[in-house]
Amino acid sequence: MPLVRPRRSDAIPGAARGAVLGAALCALQLSAANAGAAAPDPGMLQRAGEIVARYSAAAPAWDGPSSGPPGLSGKTLVVVADNLRNGGVIGVAQGVREAARELGWKVKLINAFGQDGGRAAALAAAVAARPDAVVLAGLPAQRFQADLAPFAAGGIPVVGWHAGPELGAIPDTPVAMNITTEPLDVARAAASVAIVDGQGRAGVVIFSDSRIGIAWAKAQAMAEVVQQCATCRVLEVVDLPLASPAEQVAAAGRALLARHGAGWTHALAINDLYFDHLAPMFAALPEGAPTPSLVSAGDGSASAFMRIRAGLFQTATVAEPLLMQGWQAVDEVNRLLSHQPPSLYFGRPRLFTAANLNTDGGPRLRFDPDNGYRDAYRRIWRGGRGAP
């Protein structure tokens, strides 16, 4: 089935509280009238449940690289952070700093503030810093080919994290290795939560940003999974910049409640950042007002873990191993500087709910796999083998 036509939310007005509640009541009555129209497919529910169980399982033993070049010393690395309000970008930057300390590298962090002008300025500042290598954390590389050209001209290796939708080199850019989990896995896990939690009758709104390739790929995949459930509905796909201010996201949420009311049972988003703004708006509604369950397809921010633990609107987040990916970014840079090919390793995401928050870094409000990856990379850089 085709992806539901996206609704651009740049100009969605805030709805009056009375209109929101009135629409919610109408939607609730309509939902009750249609409740018996069709029974959910038990086989579909079972398959969705199996996907939820698979991605909820603890991280496996280290399955990343076991060999590579020894760690170089005295290098300077620039991290261009697309938006330091984004928990995923923050986690990767933290991992890069941790790993760089192991090698004695200097790290310079530049924030692009999630805006095109800021991205161009950040890339220009990175060039001016004359680093040995660059990591693009979340910046969409193919949209800034001209700004990235000086890195190629200067022979400066570039590694990306979510700089494109796929693992590996990004065509027509100097990005030699883009680090990501498999976006379709993340999307499949998040959408399956909505189907199971909604008992096969989920009414879903998807939040994404078409300006970011990996984000839009996840949105399309989530919509396709939900549409495979004949008794579920994709109500809308909302195209909203990830860097949108809080009031803009809250206004979009109020308008959605006005249109869909209690028929909106689940919100899926490509990043927890949207929910940082939606959750306070939901909390301000009158007692008894319908609110959807929040499920994120990335990236496992600290605020998401806190909402899930407290039972405040958010049901789940499909978290990426952000710190581990930061360590991988440093290893990929070391390989490129040593004139060796990238590892092409991709870590697995993990679905966190209230049932499994106390494992794999959950008590520290993040997904940090208990698989020994730090020691594995240390062994490689010290000239040994990386397998524990």
CSV table of C-alpha atoms in Angstrom, one decimal, residues 52 56 60-61 78 138 150 167 194 199 209 213 227 244 256 262-263 296-297 334 353 363:
chain,number,residue,atom,x,y,z
A,52,VAL,CA,8.5,-7.2,19.6
A,56,SER,CA,13.3,-6.6,23.2
A,60,PRO,CA,24.1,-10.4,22.0
A,61,ALA,CA,27.8,-11.0,22.7
A,78,VAL,CA,36.2,17.4,14.4
A,138,GLY,CA,23.3,13.3,12.0
A,150,PRO,CA,36.8,20.7,0.5
A,167,LEU,CA,25.4,1.6,6.0
A,194,ALA,CA,1.8,0.0,18.2
A,199,GLN,CA,-4.5,-5.1,20.0
A,209,ASP,CA,11.4,14.9,8.7
A,213,GLY,CA,16.9,10.7,4.3
A,227,GLN,CA,-0.8,-0.8,6.8
A,244,SER,CA,11.1,22.5,15.3
A,256,LEU,CA,-4.1,16.2,15.5
A,262,ALA,CA,-9.5,9.1,20.6
A,263,GLY,CA,-9.1,7.5,17.2
A,296,SER,CA,9.8,6.1,19.1
A,297,ALA,CA,11.9,4.6,16.3
A,334,ASN,CA,41.6,5.1,12.5
A,353,THR,CA,9.7,-0.9,27.4
A,363,PRO,CA,19.4,2.2,34.7
